[in-house]
Coordinates of C-alpha atoms in Angstrom, one line a residue:
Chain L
X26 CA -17.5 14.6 1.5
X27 CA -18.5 11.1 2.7
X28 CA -22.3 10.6 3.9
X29 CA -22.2 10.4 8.2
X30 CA -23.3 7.0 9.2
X31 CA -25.8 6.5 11.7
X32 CA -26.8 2.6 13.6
X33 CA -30.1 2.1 12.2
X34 CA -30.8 -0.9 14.3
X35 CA -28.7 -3.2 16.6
X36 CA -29.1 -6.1 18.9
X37 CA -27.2 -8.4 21.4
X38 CA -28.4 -11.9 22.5
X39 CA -28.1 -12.8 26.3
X40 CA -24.5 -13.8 27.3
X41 CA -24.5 -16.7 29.2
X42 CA -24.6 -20.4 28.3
X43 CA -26.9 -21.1 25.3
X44 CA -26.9 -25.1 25.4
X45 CA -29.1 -25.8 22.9
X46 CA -27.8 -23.3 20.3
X47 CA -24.7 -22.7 17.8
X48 CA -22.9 -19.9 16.6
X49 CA -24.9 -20.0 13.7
X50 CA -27.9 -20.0 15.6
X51 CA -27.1 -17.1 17.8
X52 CA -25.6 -14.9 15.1
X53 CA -28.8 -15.3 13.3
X54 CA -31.0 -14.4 15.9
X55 CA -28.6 -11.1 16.8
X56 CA -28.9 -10.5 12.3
X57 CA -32.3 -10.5 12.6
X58 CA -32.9 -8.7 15.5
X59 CA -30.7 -5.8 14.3
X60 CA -32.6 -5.8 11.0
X61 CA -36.4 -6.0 13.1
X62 CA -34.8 -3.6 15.2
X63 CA -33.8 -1.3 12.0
X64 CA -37.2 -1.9 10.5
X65 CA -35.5 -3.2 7.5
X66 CA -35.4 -6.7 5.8
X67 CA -32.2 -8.6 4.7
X68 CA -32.9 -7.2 1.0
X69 CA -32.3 -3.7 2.1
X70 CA -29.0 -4.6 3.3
X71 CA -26.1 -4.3 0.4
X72 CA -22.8 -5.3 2.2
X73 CA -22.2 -8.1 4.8
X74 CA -19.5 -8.4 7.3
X75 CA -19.2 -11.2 9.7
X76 CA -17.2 -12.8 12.8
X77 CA -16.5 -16.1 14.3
X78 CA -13.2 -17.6 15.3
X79 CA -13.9 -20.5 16.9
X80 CA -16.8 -22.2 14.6
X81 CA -16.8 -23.2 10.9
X82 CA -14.8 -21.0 7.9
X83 CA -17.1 -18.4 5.9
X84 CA -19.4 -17.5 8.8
X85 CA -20.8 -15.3 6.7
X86 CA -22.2 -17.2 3.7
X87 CA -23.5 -19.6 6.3
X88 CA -25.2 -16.8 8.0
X89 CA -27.0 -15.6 4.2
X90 CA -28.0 -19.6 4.1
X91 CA -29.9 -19.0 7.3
X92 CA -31.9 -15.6 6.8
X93 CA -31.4 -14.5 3.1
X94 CA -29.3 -15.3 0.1
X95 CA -29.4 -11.6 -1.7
X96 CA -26.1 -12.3 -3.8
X97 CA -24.3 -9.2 -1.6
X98 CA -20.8 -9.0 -1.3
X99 CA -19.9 -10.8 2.4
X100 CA -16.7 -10.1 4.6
X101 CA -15.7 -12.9 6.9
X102 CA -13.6 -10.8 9.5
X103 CA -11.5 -12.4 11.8
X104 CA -9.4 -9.7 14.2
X105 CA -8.6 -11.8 17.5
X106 CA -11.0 -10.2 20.0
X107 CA -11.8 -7.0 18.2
X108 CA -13.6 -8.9 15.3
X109 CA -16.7 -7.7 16.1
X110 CA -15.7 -4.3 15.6
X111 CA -14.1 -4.8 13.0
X112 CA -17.3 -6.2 10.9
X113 CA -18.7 -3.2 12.1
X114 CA -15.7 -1.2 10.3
X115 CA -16.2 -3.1 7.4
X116 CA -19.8 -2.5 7.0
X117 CA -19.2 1.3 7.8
X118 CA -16.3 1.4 5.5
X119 CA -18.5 -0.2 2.7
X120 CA -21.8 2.5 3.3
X121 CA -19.1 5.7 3.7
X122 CA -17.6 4.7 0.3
X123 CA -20.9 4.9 -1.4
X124 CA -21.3 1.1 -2.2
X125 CA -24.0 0.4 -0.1
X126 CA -26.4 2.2 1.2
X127 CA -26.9 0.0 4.5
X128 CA -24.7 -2.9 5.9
X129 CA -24.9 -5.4 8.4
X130 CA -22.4 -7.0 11.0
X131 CA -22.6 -9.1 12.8
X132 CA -20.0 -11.4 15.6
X133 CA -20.6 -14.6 17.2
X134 CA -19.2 -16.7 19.7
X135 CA -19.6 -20.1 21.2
X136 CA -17.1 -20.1 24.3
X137 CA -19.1 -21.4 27.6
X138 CA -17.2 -23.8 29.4
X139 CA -14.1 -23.6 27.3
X140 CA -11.9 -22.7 30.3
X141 CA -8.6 -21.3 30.0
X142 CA -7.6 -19.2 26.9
X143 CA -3.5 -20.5 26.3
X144 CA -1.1 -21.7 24.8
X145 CA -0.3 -25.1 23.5
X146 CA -0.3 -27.8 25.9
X147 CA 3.0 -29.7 26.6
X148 CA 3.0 -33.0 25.2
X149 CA 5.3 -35.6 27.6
X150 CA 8.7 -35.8 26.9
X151 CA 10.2 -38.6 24.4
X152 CA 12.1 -38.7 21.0
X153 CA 14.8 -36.2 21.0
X154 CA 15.5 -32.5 21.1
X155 CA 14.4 -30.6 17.9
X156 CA 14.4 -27.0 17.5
X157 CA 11.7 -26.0 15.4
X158 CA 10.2 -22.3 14.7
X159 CA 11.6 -18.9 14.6
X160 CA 13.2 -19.3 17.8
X161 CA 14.5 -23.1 17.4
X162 CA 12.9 -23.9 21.0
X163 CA 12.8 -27.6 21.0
X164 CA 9.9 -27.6 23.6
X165 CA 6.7 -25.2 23.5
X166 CA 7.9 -22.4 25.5
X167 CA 4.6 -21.4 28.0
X168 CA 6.1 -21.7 31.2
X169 CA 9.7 -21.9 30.4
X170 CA 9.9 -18.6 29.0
X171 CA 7.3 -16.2 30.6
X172 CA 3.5 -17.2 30.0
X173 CA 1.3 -17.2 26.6
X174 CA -1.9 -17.5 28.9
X175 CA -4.2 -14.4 28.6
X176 CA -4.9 -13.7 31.9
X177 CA -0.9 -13.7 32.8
X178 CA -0.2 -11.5 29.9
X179 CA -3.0 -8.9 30.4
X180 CA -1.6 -9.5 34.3
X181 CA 2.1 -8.1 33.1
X182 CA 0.8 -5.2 31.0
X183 CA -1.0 -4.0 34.6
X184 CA 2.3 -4.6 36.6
X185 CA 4.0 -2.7 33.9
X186 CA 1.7 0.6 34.5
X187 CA 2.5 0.3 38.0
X188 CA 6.3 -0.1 37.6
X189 CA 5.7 3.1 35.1
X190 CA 3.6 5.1 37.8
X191 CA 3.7 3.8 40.9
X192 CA 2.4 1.1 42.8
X193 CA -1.1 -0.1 42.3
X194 CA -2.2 -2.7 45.1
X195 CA -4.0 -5.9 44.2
X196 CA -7.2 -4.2 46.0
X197 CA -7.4 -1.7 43.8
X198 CA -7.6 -4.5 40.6
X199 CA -9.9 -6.3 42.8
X200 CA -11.7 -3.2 43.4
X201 CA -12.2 -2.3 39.5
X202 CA -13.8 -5.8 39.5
X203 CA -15.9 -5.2 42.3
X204 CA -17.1 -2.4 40.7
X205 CA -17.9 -4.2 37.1
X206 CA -19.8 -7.2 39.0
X207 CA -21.8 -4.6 41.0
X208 CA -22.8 -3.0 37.2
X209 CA -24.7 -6.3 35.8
X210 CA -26.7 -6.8 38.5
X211 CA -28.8 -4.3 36.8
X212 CA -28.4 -5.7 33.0
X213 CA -30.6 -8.6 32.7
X214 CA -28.5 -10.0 29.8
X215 CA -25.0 -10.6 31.5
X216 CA -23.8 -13.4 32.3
X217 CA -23.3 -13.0 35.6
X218 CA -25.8 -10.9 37.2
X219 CA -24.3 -11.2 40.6
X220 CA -22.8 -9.1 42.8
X221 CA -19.6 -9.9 44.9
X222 CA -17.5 -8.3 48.0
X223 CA -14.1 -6.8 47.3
X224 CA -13.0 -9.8 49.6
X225 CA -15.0 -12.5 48.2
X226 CA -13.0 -10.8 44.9
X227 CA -9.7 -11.0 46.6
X228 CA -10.0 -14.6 48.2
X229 CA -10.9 -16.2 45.2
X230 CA -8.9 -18.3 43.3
X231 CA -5.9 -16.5 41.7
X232 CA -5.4 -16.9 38.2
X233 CA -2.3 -15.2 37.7
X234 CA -1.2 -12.3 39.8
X235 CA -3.0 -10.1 40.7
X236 CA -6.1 -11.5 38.7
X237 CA -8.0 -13.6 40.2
X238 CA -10.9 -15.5 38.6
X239 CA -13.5 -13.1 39.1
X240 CA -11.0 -10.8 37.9
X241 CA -10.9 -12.0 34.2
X242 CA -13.0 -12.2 31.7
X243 CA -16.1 -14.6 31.7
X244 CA -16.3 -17.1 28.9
X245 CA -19.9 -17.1 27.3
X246 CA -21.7 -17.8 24.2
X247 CA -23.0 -14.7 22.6
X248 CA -23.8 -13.0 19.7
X249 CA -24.7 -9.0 18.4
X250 CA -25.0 -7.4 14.8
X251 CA -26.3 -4.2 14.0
X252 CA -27.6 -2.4 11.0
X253 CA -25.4 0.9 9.8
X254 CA -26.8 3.2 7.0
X255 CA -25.7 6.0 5.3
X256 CA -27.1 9.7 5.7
X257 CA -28.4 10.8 3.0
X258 CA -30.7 6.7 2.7
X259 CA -31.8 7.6 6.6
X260 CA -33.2 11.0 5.3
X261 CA -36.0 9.2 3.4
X262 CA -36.8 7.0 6.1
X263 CA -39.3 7.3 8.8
X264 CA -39.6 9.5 11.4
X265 CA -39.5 6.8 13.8
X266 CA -36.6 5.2 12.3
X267 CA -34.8 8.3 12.4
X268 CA -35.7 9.4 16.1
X269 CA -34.3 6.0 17.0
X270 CA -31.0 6.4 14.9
X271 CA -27.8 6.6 16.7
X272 CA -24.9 8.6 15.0
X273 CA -21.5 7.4 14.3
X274 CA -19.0 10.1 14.9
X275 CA -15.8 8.2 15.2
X276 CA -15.0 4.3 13.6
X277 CA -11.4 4.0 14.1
X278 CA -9.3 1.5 14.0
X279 CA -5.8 1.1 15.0
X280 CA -2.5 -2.1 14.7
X281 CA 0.5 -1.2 17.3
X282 CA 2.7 0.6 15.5
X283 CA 6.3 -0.9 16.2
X284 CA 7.6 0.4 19.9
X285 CA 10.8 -1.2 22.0
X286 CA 9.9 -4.5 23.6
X287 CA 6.6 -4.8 21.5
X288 CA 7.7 -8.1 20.4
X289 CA 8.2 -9.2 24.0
X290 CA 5.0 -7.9 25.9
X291 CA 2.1 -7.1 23.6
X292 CA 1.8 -3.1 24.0
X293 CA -1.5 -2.6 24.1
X294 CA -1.4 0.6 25.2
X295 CA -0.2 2.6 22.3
X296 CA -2.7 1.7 19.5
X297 CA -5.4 2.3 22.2
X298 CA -4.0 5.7 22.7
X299 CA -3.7 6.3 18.6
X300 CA -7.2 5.4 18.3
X301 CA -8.5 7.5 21.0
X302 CA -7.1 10.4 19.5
X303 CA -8.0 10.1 16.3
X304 CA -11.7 9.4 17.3
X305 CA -11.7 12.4 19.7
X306 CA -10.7 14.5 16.7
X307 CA -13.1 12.6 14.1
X308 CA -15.7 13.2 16.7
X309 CA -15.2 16.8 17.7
X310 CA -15.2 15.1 21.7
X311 CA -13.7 15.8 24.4
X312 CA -12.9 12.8 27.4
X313 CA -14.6 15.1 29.4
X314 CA -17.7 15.0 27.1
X315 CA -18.4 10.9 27.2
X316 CA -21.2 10.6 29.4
X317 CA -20.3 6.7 29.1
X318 CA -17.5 4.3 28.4
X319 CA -17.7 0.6 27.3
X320 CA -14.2 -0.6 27.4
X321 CA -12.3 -4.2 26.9
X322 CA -11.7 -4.9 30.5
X323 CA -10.9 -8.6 29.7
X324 CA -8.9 -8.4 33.2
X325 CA -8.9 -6.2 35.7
X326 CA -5.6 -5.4 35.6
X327 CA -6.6 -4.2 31.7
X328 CA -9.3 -1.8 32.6
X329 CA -7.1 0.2 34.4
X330 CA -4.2 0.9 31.7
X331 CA -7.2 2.0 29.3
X332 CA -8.7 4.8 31.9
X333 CA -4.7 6.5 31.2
X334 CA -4.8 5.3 27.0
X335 CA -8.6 6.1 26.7
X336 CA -7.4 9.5 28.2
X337 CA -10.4 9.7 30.8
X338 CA -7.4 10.5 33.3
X339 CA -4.6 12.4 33.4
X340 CA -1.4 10.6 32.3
X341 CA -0.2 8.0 34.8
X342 CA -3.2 9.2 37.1
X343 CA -5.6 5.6 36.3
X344 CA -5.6 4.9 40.2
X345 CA -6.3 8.5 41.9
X346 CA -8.7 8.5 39.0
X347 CA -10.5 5.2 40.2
X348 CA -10.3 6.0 43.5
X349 CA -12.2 9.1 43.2
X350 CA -15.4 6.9 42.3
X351 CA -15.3 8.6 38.9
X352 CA -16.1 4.9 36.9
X353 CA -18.7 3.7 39.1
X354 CA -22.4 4.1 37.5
X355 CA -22.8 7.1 39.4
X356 CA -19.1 9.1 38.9
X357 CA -18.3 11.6 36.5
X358 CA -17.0 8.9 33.6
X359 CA -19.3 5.7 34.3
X360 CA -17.0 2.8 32.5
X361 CA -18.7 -0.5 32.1
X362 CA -22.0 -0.1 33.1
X363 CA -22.6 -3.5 31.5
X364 CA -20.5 -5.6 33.9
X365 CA -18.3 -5.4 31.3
X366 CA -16.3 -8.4 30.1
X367 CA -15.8 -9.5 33.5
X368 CA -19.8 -9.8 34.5
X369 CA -21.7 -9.4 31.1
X370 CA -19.3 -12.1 29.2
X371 CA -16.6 -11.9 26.8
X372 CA -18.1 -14.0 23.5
X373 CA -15.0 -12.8 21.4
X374 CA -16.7 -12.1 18.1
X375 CA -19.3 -10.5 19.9
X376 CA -17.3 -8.4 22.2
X377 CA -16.9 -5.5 19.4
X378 CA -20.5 -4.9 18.4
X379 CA -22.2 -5.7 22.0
X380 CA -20.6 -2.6 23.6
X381 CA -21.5 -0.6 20.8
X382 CA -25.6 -2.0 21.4
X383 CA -25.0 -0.8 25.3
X384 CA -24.0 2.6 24.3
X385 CA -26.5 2.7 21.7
X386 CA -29.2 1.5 24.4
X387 CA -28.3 4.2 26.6
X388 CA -28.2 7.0 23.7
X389 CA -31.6 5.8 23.3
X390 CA -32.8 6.2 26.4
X391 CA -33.9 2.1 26.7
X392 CA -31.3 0.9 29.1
X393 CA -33.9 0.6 31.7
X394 CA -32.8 0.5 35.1
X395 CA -29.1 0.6 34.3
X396 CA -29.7 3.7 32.0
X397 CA -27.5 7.0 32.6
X398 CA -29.6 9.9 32.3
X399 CA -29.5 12.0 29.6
X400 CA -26.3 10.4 28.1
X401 CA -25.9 12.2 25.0
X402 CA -22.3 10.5 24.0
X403 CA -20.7 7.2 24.7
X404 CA -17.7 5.6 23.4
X405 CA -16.7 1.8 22.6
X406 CA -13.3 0.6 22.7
X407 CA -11.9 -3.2 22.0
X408 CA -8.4 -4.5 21.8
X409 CA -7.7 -7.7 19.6
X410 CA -4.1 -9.3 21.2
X411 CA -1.7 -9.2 18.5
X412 CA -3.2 -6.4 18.1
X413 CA -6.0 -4.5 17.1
X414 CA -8.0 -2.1 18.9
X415 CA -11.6 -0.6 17.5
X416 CA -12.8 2.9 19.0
X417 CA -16.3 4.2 18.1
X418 CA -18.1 7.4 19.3
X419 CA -21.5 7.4 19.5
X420 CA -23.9 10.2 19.5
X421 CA -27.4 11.1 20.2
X422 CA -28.5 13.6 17.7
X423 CA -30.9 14.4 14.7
X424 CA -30.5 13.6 11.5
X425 CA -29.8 16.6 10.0
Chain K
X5 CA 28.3 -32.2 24.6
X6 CA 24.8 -33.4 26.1
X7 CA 23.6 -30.2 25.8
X8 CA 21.0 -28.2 24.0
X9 CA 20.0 -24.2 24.2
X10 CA 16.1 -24.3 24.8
X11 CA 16.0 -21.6 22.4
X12 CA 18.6 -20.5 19.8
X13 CA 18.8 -16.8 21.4
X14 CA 20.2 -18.7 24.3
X15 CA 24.2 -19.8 23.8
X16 CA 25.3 -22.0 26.8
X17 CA 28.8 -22.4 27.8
X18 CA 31.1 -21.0 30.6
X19 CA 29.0 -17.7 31.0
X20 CA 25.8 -18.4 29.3
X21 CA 24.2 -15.5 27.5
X22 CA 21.3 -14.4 25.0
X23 CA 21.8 -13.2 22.5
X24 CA 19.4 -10.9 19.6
X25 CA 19.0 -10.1 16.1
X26 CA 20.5 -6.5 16.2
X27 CA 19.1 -4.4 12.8
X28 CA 22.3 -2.8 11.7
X29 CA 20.0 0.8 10.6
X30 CA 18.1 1.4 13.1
X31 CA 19.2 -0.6 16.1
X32 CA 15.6 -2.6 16.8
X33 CA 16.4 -5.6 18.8
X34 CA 14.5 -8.8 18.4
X35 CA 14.7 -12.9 19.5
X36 CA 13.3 -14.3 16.9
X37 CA 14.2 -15.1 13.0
X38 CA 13.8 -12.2 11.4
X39 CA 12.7 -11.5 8.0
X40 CA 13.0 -7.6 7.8
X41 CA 12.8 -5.1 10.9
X42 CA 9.1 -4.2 12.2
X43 CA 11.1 -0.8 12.9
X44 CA 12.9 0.3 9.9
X45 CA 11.7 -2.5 7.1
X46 CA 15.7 -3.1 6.7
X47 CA 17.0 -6.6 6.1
X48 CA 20.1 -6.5 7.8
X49 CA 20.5 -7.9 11.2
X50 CA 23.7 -8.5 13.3
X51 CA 23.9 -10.7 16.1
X52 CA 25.0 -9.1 19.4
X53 CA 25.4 -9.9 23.1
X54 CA 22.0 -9.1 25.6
X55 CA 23.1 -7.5 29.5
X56 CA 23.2 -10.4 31.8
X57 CA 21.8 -8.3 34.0
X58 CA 18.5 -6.4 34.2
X59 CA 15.7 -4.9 36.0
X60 CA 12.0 -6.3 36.9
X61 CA 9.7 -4.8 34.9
X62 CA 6.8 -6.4 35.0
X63 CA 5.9 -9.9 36.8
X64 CA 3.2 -12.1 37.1
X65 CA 2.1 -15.3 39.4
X66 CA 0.9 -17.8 36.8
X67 CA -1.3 -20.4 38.8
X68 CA -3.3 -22.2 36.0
X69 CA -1.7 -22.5 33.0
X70 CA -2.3 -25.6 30.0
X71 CA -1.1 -29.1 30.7
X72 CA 2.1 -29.6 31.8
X73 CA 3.4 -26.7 32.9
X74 CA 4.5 -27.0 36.5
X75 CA 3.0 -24.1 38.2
X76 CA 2.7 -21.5 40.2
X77 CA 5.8 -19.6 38.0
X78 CA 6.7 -16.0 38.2
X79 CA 6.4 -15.1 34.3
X80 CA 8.9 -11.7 34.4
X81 CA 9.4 -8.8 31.9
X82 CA 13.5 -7.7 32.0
X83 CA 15.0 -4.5 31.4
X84 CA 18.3 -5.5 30.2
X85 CA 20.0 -2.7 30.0
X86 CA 17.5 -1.1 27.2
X87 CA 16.9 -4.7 25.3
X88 CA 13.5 -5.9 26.9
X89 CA 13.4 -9.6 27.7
X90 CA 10.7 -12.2 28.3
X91 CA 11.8 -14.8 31.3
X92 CA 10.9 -16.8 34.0
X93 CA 11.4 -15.1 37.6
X94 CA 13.4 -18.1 39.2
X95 CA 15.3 -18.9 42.5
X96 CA 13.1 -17.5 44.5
X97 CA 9.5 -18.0 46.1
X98 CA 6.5 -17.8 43.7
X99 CA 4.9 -15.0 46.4
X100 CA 4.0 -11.0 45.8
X101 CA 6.2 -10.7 48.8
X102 CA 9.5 -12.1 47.1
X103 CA 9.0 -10.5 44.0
X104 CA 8.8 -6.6 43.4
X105 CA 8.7 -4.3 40.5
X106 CA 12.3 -2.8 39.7
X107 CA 14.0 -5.7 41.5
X108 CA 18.0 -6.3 40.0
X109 CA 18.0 -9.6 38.5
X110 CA 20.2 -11.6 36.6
X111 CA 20.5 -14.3 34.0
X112 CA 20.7 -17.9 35.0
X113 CA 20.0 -21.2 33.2
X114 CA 17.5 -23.7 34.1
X115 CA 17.3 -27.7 33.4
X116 CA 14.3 -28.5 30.8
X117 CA 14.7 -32.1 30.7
X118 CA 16.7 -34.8 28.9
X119 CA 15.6 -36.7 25.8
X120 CA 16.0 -40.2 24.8
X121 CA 19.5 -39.5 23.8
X122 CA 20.7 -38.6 27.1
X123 CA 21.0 -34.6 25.8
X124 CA 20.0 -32.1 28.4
X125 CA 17.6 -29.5 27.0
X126 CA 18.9 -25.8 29.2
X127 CA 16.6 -22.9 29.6
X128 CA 17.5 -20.0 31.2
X129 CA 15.7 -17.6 33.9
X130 CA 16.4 -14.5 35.7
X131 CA 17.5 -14.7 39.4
X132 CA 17.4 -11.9 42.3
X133 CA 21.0 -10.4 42.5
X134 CA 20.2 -9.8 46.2
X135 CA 19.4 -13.3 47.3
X136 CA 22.0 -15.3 46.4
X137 CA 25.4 -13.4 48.0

């Protein structure tokens, strides 16, 4: 039987704008905060995996040239928006298969100011007509044929729940983002930290129906990395070290296996559901047993799908469910007590380990004034378009 | 001619159409060039007629989007009659009160633009069936 792994240490930068700093700069402070916060140096560590999509190639190495060159084997990841989870995978899958006895990830992410995530601009019209690609289009087909922007295809995949189930109204969207913008206001490292009316929500600018700006996902620069280790190393640690471990009971990750229309709209729904299942079952957890949820609301309209694929409702139920309170920081399931990636930011790389540090926090009873008593399980979900989607379930307990 | 399909899956002419990459085991339907099936992992594909008509399954209002794409838009999801279909909600007001989930639509083609050559680039979009009669 593989060794349990356990989060020895973890740490997230502030989201926000970081002027004066790089990936590489913010990745290594997140490294070696996650190792100060594991009370363990870069030579403990024995497997690397890292995540940046937007900066230079081999992140990784680049990282070891910054805070220790130990000779360890290091995993540039790269999994769309779920990267950071999947270092995390890595370094877990790397620690379970006895070839390390710790591991670090880490994910990074310069993205302040960089506007809207799309597809390829349209250059002006000359020459002549040339199909090109795997569908011979001879122009780039954003806006002829349906949108490649993010916020209108995360719009769809909402509008497709509701043609499934039953109308959802643009205030309830709006409302899920009310609710998320409320939750930073008590997390001093979100981006935004600022709390907004359902109308102010609703009159803003629209992005693409029914998402308006507040409504999607806040581009920041950002960075988090934690330290994993395997059971049987945290035994012969200290006491203090192991009081402050977290436990991993589920690291799961899932692609979309092939369904009708896959091709057309990314289904993001059914790997989500795949994963969830097979962490509940890793994890011997119920839905009813997470005391938190950290999930990829990079839209409004995505938050909602994932109550119903996360199965923290009952099938099709995702709007009686958030109407009943039941995700607010007070409810029965609090979801994105960060601000999720709406108010705390959305630093891509970064996305997939910061949720994990929240749950962590809050297993750990440091979340300060955002804590949720006694939460005793949490659970961290990502989805990558393309797609990949992480799940981990965390747990407070004692090392056995 | 003077005229070009915007796509290959698109075949202009007196009742313009799309048209998929059918895979002859197991049925999967896709619009693109197809090396194997994502279904099935067989290699042989036929190519067969899509539904001209359909049903709204999805929509959005697309308001910013890069450079040089004219916007606001409806982006749509179609129903065709079990094939599922990205498209372009056209010939009708780009407002949540024109557009509704399950709506009947059908296929139409749209102008893209001519090139130096004087050849008409045609895309296609999916109109309301009520609006037009």
């Amino acid at each position: 039987m593989a060794d349990d792994v356990w989060i020895l240490g973890i740490h997230m930068t502030d989201f926000g704008k970081h002027k004066d700093k790089d990936a590489l700069d913010l990745g290594v402070e997140a490294a070696t905060g996650a190792l100060r916060d594991a009370g363990v140096g870069v030579e403990d560590i024995g497997v690397l995996a890292a995540g940046n999509l937007l900066g230079p190639d081999s992140f990784g190495q680049l990282l070891q040239k910054q805070i220790g060159q130990t000779g360890i084997p290091a995993y540039n990841v790269a999994n769309a928006c779920a990267t950071g989870a999947t270092a995390l995978r890595v370094a877990i899958m790397a620690v379970k298969a006895g070839e390390a006895d710790m591991g670090l990830a880490v994910g990074a992410e310069k993205l302040a100011g960089m506007g809207l995530l799309t597809g390829n601009e349209r250059a002006a019209g000359n020459g002549t007509w040339v199909p090109s690609g795997r569908y011979g289009a001879v122009a780039p087909l954003d806006g002829l044929v349906g949108t490649e922007t993010m916020p209108g295809v995360f719009a769809q995949i909402g509008m497709e729940y509701a043609y499934r189930h039953g109308e959802v109204a643009f205030e309830v969207f709006a409302r899920i983002s009310e609710k998320n913008h409320a939750h930073s206001t008590l997390n001093p490292k979100a981006a935004y930290q600022k709390r907004f009316s359902l109308e102010e929500i609703m009159n803003d600018v629209m992005i693409a129906y029914p998402n308006t700006r507040p409504m999607c996902s806040a581009n920041c620069d950002g960075a988090a990395a934690a330290v994993v280790v395997g059971e049987s190393k945290l035994r012969t640690l200290t006491l203090e070290q192991r009081r402050r471990a977290v436990k991993i009971s589920a690291s799961v990750l899932t692609s979309d296996p092939y369904r009708d229309g896959c091709q057309v709209l990314p289904d993001i729904n059914t790997l989500t559901r795949q994963a969830a299942v097979t962490a509940y079952e890793q994890a011997g957890v119920d839905p009813d047993d997470l005391d938190l949820v950290e999930l990829h609301d990079c839209f409004a309209t995505a938050e909602l799908v994932h109550y119903d694929n996360l199965q923290l409702c009952e099938p099709g139920g995702a709007v009686d469910f958030f109407n009943s309170g039941a995700t607010w920081r007070d409810g029965r399931t609090p979801v994105n007590v960060s601000g999720g990636l709406q108010s705390k930011g959305h630093p891509v790389s970064a996305t997939g380990i910061a949720n994990i540090w929240e749950i962590a926090t809050h297993l750990r009873g440091e979340a300060g004034d955002r804590q949720i008593p006694d939460a005793k399980v949490g659970l961290a979900h990502v989805i990558g378009l393309g797609s990949a989607c992480g799940v981990h379930v965390l747990e407070k307990a004692a090392v056995a | 001619m003077g005229q070009i399909p915007l796509v290959d899956y698109l075949v202009l002419g007196d009742e313009p159409r799309l048209v998929a990459n059918e895979c002859t085991s197991c049925g999967a339907r896709y619009f693109d060039r197809r090396n194997a099936c994502a279904r099935c992992g067989r290699q042989e594909f036929e190519t067969v007629d899509v539904s001209r008509t359909g049903t709204l399954r999805s929509f959005t209002i697309v308001h910013f989007a890069a450079k040089g794409v004219d916007v606001p838009f409806v982006a749509g999801v179609v129903d065709c009659a079990g094939t599922i279909v990205s498209g372009n909600v056209v010939n009708v007001p780009p407002d949540p009160r024109h557009v509704s989930l399950g709506m009947d639509v059908r296929l139409t083609t749209v102008p893209v633009g001519t090139d130096t050559a004087g050849v008409m680039a045609v895309g296609f979009g999916f109109e309301p069936v009520a609006e037009r009669e």
